[in-house]
mmCIF file of C-alpha atoms and ligand atoms in Angstrom:
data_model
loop_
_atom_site.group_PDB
_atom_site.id
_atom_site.type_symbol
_atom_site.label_atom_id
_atom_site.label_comp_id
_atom_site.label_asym_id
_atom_site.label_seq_id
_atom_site.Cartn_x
_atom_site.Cartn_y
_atom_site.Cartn_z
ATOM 1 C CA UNK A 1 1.286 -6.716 112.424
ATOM 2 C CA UNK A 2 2.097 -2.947 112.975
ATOM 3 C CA UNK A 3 0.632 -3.403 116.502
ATOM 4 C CA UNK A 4 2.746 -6.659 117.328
ATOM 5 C CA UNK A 5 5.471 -4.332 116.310
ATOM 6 C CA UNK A 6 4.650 -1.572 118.177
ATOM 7 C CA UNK A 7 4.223 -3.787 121.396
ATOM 8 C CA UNK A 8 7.830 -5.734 120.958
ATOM 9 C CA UNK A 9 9.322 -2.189 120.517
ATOM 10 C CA UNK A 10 8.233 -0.859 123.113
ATOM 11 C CA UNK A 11 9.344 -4.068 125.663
ATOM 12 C CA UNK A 12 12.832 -3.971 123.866
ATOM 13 C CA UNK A 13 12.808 -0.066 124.838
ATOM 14 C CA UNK A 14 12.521 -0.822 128.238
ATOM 15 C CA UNK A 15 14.589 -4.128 128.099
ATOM 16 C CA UNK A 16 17.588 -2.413 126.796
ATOM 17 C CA UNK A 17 17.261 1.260 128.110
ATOM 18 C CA UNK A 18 17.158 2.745 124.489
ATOM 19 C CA UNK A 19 15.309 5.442 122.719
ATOM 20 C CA UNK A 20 13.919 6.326 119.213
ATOM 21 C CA UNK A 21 14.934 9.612 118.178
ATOM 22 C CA UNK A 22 13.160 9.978 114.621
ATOM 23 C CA UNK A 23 13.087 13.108 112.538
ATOM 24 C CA UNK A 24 9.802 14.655 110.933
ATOM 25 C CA UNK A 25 9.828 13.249 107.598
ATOM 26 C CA UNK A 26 9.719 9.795 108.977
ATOM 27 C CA UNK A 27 7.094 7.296 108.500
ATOM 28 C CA UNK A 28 3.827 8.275 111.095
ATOM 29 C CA UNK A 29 4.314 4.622 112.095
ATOM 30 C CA UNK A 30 7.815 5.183 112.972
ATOM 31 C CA UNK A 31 6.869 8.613 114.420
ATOM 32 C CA UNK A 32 4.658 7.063 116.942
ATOM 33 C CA UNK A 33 7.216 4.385 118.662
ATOM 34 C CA UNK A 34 9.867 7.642 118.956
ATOM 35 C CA UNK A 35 10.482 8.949 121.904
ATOM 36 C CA UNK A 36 11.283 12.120 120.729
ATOM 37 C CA UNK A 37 10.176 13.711 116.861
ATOM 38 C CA UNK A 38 11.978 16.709 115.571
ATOM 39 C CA UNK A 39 14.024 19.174 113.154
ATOM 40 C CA UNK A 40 17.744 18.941 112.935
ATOM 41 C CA UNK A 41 18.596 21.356 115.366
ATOM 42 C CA UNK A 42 16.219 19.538 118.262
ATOM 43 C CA UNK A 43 17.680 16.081 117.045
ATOM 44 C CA UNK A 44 21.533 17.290 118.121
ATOM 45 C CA UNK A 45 19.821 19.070 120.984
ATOM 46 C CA UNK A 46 18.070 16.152 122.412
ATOM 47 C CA UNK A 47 21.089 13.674 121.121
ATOM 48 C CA UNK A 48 23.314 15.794 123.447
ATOM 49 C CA UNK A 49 21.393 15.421 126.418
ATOM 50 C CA UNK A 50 20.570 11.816 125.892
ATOM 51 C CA UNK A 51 20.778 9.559 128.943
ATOM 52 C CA UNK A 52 20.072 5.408 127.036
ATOM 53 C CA UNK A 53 22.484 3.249 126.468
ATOM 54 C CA UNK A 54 21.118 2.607 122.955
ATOM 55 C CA UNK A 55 20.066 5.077 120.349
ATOM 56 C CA UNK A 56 18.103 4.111 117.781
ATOM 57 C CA UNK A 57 18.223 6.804 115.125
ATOM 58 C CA UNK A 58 15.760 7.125 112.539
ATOM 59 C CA UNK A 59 16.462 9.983 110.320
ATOM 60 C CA UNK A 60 19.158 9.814 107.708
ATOM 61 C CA UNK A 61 23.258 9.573 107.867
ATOM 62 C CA UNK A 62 24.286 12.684 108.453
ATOM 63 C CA UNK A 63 22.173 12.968 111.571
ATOM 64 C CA UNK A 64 22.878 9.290 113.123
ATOM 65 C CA UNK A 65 26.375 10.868 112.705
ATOM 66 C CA UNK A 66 25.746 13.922 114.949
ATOM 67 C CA UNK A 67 23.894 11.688 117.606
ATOM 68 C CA UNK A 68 26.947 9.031 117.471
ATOM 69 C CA UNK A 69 29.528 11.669 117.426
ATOM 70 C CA UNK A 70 27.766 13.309 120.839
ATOM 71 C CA UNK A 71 27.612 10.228 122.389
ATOM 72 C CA UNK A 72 30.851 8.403 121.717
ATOM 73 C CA UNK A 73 30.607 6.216 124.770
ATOM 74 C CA UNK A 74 26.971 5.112 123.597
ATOM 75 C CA UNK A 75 25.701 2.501 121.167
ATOM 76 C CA UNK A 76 23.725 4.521 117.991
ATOM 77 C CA UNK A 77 21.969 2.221 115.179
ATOM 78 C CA UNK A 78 20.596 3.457 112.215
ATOM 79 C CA UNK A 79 17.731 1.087 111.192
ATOM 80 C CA UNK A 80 18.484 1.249 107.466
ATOM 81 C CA UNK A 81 22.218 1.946 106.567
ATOM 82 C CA UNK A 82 21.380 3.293 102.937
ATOM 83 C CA UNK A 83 19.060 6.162 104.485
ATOM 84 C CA UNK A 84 21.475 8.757 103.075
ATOM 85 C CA UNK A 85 20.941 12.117 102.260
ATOM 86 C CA UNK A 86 22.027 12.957 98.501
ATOM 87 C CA UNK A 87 23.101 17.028 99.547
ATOM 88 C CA UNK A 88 25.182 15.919 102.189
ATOM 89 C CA UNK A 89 27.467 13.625 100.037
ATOM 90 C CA UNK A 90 27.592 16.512 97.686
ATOM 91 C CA UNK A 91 30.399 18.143 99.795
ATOM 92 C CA UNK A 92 33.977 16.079 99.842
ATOM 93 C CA UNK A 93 36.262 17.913 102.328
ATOM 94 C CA UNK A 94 38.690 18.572 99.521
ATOM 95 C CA UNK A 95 36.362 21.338 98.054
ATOM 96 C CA UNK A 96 36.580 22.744 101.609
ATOM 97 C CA UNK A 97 40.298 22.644 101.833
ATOM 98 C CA UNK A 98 40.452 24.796 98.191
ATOM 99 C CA UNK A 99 38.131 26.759 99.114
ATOM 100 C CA UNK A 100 39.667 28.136 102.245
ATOM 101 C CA UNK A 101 43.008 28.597 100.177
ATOM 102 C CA UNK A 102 41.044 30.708 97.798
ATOM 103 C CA UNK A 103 39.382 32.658 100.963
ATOM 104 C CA UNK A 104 41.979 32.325 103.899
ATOM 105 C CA UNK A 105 40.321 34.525 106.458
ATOM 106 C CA UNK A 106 36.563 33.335 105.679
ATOM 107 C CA UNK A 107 34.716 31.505 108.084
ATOM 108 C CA UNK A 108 33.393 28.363 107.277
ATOM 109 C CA UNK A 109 30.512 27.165 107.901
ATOM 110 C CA UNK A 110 28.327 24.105 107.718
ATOM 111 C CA UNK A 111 24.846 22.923 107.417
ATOM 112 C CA UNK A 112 24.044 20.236 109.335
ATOM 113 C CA UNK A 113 23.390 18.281 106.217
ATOM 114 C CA UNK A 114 27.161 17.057 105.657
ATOM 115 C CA UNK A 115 29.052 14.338 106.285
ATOM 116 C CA UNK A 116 31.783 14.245 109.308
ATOM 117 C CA UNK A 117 34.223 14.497 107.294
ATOM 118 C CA UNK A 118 33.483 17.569 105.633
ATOM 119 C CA UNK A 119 32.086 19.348 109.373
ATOM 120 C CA UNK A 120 35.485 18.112 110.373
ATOM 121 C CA UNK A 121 36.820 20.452 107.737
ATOM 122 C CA UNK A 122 34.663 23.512 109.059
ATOM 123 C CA UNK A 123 34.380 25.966 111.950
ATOM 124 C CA UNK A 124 30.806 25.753 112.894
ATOM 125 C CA UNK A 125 27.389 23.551 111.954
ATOM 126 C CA UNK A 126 24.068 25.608 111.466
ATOM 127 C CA UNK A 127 20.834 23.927 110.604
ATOM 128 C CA UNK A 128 17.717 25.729 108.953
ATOM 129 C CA UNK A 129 16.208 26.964 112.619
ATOM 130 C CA UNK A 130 19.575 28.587 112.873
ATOM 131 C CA UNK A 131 21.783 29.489 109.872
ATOM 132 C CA UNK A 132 21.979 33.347 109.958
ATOM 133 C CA UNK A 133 21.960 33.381 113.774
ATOM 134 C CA UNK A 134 24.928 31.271 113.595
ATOM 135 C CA UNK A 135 26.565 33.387 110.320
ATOM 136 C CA UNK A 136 25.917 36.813 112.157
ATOM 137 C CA UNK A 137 28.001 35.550 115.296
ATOM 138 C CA UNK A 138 31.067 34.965 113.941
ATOM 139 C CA UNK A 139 34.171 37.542 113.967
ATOM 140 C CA UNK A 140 34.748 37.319 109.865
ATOM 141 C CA UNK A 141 32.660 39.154 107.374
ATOM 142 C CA UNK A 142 32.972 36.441 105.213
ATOM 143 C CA UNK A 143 31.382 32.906 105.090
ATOM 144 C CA UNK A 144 32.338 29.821 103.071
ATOM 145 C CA UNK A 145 28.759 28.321 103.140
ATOM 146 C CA UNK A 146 27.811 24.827 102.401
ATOM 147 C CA UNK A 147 26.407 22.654 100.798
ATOM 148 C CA UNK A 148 23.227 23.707 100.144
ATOM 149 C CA UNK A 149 22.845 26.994 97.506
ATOM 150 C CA UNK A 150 19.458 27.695 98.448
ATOM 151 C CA UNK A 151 19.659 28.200 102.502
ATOM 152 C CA UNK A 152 22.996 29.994 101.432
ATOM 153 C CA UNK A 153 20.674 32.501 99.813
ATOM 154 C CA UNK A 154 18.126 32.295 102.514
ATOM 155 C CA UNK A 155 21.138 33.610 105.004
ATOM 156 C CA UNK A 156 22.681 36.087 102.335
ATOM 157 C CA UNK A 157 19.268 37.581 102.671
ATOM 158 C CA UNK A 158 19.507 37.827 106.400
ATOM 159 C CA UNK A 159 23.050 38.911 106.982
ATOM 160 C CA UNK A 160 25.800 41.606 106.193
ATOM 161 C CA UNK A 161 27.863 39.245 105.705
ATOM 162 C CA UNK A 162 29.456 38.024 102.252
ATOM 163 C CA UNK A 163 28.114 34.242 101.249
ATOM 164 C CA UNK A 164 30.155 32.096 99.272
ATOM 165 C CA UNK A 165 28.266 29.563 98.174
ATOM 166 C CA UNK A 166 30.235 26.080 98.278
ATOM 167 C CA UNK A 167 29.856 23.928 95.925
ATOM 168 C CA UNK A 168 28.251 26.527 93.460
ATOM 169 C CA UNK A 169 24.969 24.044 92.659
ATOM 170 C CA UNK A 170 24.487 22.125 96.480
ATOM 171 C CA UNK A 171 20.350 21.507 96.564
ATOM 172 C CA UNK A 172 18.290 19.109 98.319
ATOM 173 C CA UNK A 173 16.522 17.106 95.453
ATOM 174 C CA UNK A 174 13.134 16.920 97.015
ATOM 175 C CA UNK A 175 12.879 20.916 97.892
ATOM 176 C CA UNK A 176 14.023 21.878 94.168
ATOM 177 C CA UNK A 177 11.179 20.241 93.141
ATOM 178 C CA UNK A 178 8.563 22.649 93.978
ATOM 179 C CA UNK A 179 7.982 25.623 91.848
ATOM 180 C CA UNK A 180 6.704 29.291 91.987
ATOM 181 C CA UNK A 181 3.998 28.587 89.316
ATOM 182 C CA UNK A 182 2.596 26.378 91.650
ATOM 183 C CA UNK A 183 2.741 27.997 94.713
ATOM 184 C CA UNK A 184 1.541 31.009 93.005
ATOM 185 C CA UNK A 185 -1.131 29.077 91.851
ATOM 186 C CA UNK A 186 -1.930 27.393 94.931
ATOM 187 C CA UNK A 187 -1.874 30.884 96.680
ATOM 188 C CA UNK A 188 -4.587 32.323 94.062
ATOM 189 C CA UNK A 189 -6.831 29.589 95.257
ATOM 190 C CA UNK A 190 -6.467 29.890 98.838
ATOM 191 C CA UNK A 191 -5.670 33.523 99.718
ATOM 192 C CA UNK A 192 -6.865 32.997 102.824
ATOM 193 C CA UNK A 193 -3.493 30.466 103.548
ATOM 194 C CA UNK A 194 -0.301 31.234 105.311
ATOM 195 C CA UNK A 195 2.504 29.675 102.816
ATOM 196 C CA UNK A 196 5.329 28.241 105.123
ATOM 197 C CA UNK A 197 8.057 27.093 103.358
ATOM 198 C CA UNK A 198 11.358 25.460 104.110
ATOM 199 C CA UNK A 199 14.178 27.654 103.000
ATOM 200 C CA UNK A 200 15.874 24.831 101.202
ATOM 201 C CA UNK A 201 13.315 25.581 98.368
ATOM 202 C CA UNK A 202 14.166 27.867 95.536
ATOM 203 C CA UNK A 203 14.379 31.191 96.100
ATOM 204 C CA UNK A 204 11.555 32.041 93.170
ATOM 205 C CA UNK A 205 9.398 29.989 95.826
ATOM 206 C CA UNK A 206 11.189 31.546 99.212
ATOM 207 C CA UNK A 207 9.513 34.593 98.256
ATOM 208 C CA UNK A 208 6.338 33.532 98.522
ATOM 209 C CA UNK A 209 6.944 32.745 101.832
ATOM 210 C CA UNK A 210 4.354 34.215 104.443
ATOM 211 C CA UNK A 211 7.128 32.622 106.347
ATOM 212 C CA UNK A 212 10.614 30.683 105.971
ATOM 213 C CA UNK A 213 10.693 27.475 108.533
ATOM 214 C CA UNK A 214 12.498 24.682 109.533
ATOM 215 C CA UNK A 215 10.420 21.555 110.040
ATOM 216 C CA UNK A 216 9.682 21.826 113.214
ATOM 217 C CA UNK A 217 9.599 25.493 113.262
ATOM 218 C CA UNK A 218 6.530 25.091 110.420
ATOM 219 C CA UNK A 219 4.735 23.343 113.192
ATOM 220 C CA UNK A 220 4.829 26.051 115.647
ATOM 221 C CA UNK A 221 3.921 28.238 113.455
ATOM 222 C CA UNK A 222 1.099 26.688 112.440
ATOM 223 C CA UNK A 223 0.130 26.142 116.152
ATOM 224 C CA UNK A 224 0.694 29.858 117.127
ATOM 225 C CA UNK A 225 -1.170 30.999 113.975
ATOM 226 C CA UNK A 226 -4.939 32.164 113.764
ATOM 227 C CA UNK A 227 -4.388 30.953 110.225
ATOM 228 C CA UNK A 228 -6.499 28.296 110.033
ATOM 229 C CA UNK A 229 -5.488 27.033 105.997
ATOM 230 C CA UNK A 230 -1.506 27.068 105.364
ATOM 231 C CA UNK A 231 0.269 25.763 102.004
ATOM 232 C CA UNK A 232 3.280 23.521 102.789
ATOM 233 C CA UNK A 233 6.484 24.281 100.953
ATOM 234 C CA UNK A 234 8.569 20.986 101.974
ATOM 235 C CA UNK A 235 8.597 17.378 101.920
ATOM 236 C CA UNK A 236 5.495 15.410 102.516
ATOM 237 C CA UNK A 237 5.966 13.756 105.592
ATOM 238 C CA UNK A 238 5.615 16.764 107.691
ATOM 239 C CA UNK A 239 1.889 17.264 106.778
ATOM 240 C CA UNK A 240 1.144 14.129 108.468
ATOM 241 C CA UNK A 241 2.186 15.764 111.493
ATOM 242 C CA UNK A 242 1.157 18.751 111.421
ATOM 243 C CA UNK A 243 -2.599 17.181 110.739
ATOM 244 C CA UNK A 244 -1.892 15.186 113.561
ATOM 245 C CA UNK A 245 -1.389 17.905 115.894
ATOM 246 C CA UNK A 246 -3.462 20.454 114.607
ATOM 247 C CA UNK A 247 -7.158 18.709 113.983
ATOM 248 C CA UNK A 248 -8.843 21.877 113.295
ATOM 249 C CA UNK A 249 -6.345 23.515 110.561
ATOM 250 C CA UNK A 250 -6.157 22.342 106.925
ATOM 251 C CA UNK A 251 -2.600 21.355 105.174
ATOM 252 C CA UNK A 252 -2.045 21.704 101.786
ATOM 253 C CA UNK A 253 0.659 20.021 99.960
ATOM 254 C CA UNK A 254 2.635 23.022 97.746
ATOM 255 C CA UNK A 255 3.967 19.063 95.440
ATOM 256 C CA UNK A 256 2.706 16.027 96.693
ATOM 257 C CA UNK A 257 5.171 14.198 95.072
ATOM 258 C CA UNK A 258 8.177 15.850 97.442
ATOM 259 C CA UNK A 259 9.013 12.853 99.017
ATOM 260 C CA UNK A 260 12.785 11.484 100.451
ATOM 261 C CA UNK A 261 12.956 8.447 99.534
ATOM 262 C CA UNK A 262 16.045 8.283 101.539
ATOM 263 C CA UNK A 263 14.332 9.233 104.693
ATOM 264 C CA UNK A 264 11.933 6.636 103.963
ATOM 265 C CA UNK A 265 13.528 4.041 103.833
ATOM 266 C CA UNK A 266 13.293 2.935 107.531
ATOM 267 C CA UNK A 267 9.954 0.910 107.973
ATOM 268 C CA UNK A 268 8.944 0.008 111.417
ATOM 269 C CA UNK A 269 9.959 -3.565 111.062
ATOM 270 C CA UNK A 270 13.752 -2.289 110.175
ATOM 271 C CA UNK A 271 13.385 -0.044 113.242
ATOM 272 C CA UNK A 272 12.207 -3.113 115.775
ATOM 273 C CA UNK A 273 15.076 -5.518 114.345
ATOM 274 C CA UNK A 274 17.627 -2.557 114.765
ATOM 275 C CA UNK A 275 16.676 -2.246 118.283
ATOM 276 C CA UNK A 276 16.468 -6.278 118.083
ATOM 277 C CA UNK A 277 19.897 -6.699 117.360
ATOM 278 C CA UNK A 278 21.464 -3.704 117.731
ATOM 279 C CA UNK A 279 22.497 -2.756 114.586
ATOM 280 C CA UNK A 280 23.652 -0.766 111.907
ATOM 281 C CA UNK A 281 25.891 0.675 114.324
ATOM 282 C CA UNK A 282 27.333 4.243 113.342
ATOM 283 C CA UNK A 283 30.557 4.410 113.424
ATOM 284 C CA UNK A 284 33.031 7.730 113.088
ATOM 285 C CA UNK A 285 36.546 7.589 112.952
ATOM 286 C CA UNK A 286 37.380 9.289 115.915
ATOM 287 C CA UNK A 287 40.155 11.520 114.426
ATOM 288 C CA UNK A 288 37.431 13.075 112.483
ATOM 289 C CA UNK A 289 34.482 12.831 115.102
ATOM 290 C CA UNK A 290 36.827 14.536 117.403
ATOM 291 C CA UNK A 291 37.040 17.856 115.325
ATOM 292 C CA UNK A 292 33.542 17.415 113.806
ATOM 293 C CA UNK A 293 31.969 18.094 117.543
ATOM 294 C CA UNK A 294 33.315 21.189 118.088
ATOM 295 C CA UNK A 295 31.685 22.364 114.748
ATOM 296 C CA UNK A 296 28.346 20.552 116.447
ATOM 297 C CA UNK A 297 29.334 21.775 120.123
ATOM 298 C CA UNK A 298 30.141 25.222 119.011
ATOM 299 C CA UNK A 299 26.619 25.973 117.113
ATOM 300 C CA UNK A 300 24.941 24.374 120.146
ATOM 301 C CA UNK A 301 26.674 27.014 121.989
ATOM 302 C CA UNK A 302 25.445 30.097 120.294
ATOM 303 C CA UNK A 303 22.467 28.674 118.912
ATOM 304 C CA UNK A 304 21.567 27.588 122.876
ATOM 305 C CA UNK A 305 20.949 23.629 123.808
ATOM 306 C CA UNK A 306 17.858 23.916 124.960
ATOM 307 C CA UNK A 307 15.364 27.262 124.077
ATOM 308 C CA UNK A 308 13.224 26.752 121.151
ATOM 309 C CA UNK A 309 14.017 29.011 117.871
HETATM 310 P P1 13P B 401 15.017 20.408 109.240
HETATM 311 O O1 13P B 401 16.208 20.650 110.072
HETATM 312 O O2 13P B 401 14.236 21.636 108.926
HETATM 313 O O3 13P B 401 14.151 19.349 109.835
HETATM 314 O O4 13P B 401 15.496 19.895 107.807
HETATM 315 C C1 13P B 401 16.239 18.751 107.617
HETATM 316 C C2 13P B 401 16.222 18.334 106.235
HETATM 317 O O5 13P B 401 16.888 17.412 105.847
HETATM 318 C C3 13P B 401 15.381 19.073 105.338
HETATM 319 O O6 13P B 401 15.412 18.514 104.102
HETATM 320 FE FE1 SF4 B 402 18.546 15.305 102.349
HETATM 321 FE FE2 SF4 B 402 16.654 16.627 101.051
HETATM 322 FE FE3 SF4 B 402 16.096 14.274 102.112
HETATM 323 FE FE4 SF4 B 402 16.500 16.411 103.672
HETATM 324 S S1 SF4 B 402 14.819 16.085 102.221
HETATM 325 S S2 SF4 B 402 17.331 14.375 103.986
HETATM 326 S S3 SF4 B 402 18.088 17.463 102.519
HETATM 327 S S4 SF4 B 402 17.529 14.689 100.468
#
């Protein structure tokens, strides 16, 4: 069945002139009919650049968004419209709005994990590859930071700068699951291991970091690394590829459980009859897509479109 699939998807690629962009939690079976596999940042790199005339996103709302909002002359379908991402929903522009009346001369910025409304409300995106980079450019010593607590914390440790955290308790479900006691435990047993972790976790389990990654940035690092054991502080999906690409290195889970059930939700059948019929097409207003890529454009600036972080 999966190879039928795989065969139709790939004639309809061609057919139509689309890609798959997909990001690295996704199913390995939708992994392997994507064109191009990735973090955040590389997803809004790569969706900038993109030449089809379809765009079959697989990844979840926020970053079908980006893609449609960089392309607004181009068709982008999301294979499953409920792949949504809890955290990003968890910031209404209104709390933006009060929050720069509390803090008029703070800058505010964004994690890619929002909705376009909200980045529409902001000055500048950042994603995990890039969030103090992006906070330690900007003129303003202080930073509105949203929505997720955690990476706020990661960057407060990074910067100079004074983090305000917005709202006070944004988290990623799946990456508050792990917990020190089990990392420490984990480390005990393999002391031999690098422990990469994504710097939406905790910070209790940040600092057990032998490093602080972004997806994609994990698998570089475990590429570049003589390490040849590493504990895996995010959610499960990425160990698939990081087996995949590194035969000779072991991957332990830090939770097996840490799985997005949102970012799962696109199966490869949902993904052929989206590039079937061309649908669920993303759609943003363009009032607010028009003022939510700068925020996109302007991080792609500093952050650079291309180089690898
Ligand atoms: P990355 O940008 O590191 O891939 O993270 C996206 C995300 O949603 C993590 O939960
Ligand atoms: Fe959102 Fe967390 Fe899923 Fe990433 S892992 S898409 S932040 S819910």
């Amino acid at each position: 069945m999966d190879q039928k699939l795989r065969v139709e998807i790939e004639r309809l690629k061609r057919e139509k002139e689309a890609v798959i962009l997909a990001h690295n939690y996704q199913r390995p079976e939708v992994q392997k009919v994507a064109d191009f596999v990735g973090d955040s940042l590389e997803l809004a790199r790569v969706s900038a650049g993109v030449k089809a005339k379809l765009v079959v996103f697989a990844g979840v709302d926020f970053m079908a968004e980006t893609a449609a909002m960089l392309n607004p002359e181009k068709k982008v379908v999301i294979p499953d419209p409920e792949a949504r991402c809890p955290m990003a929903a968890q910031l209404p522009p209104q709390l933006i709005k009060e929050a720069r009346k509390r803090h008029p001369k703070a800058a505010v910025v964004l994690y890619v994990n929002t909705l376009a409304e909200a980045k529409a409300e902001s000055d500048v995106a950042c994603t995990s590859a890039n969030a103090p980079q992006i906070v330690n450019a900007l003129e303003e010593d202080t930073v509105i930071f949203g929505p997720d607590r955690n990476l706020a914390w990661f960057v407060q440790q990074r910067t100079s700068k004074r983090v305000l955290p917005l709202p006070e308790n944004g988290h990623c479900y799946v990456h508050r699951m792990f917990s020190a006691a089990d990392v420490a435990l984990l480390k005990e047993r393999y002391p031999d291991a690098e422990v990469l972790v994504h710097p939406e976790c905790d910070p209790e389990v940040q600092q057990l970091a032998t490093h602080l990654c972004s997806t994609s940035q994990m698998l570089r690092r475990a590429k570049a690394s003589p390490a040849k054991r590493f504990i895996i502080a995010t959610e499960v999906g990425m160990l698939e590829r990081l087996r995949r690409e590194n035969p000779g290195k072991e991957f332990i889970p830090a939770l097996e459980s840490a799985i997005c059930v949102q970012m799962k939700k696109h199966t490869l059948e949902k993904v052929y009859l989206s590039l079937r019929d061309e649908k669920h097409v993303v759609r943003v207003p363009e009032e607010i897509a028009a003022r939510a890529r700068k925020t996109i454009e302007r991080m792609l600036e500093i952050s650079g479109r291309v180089t690898h972080d």
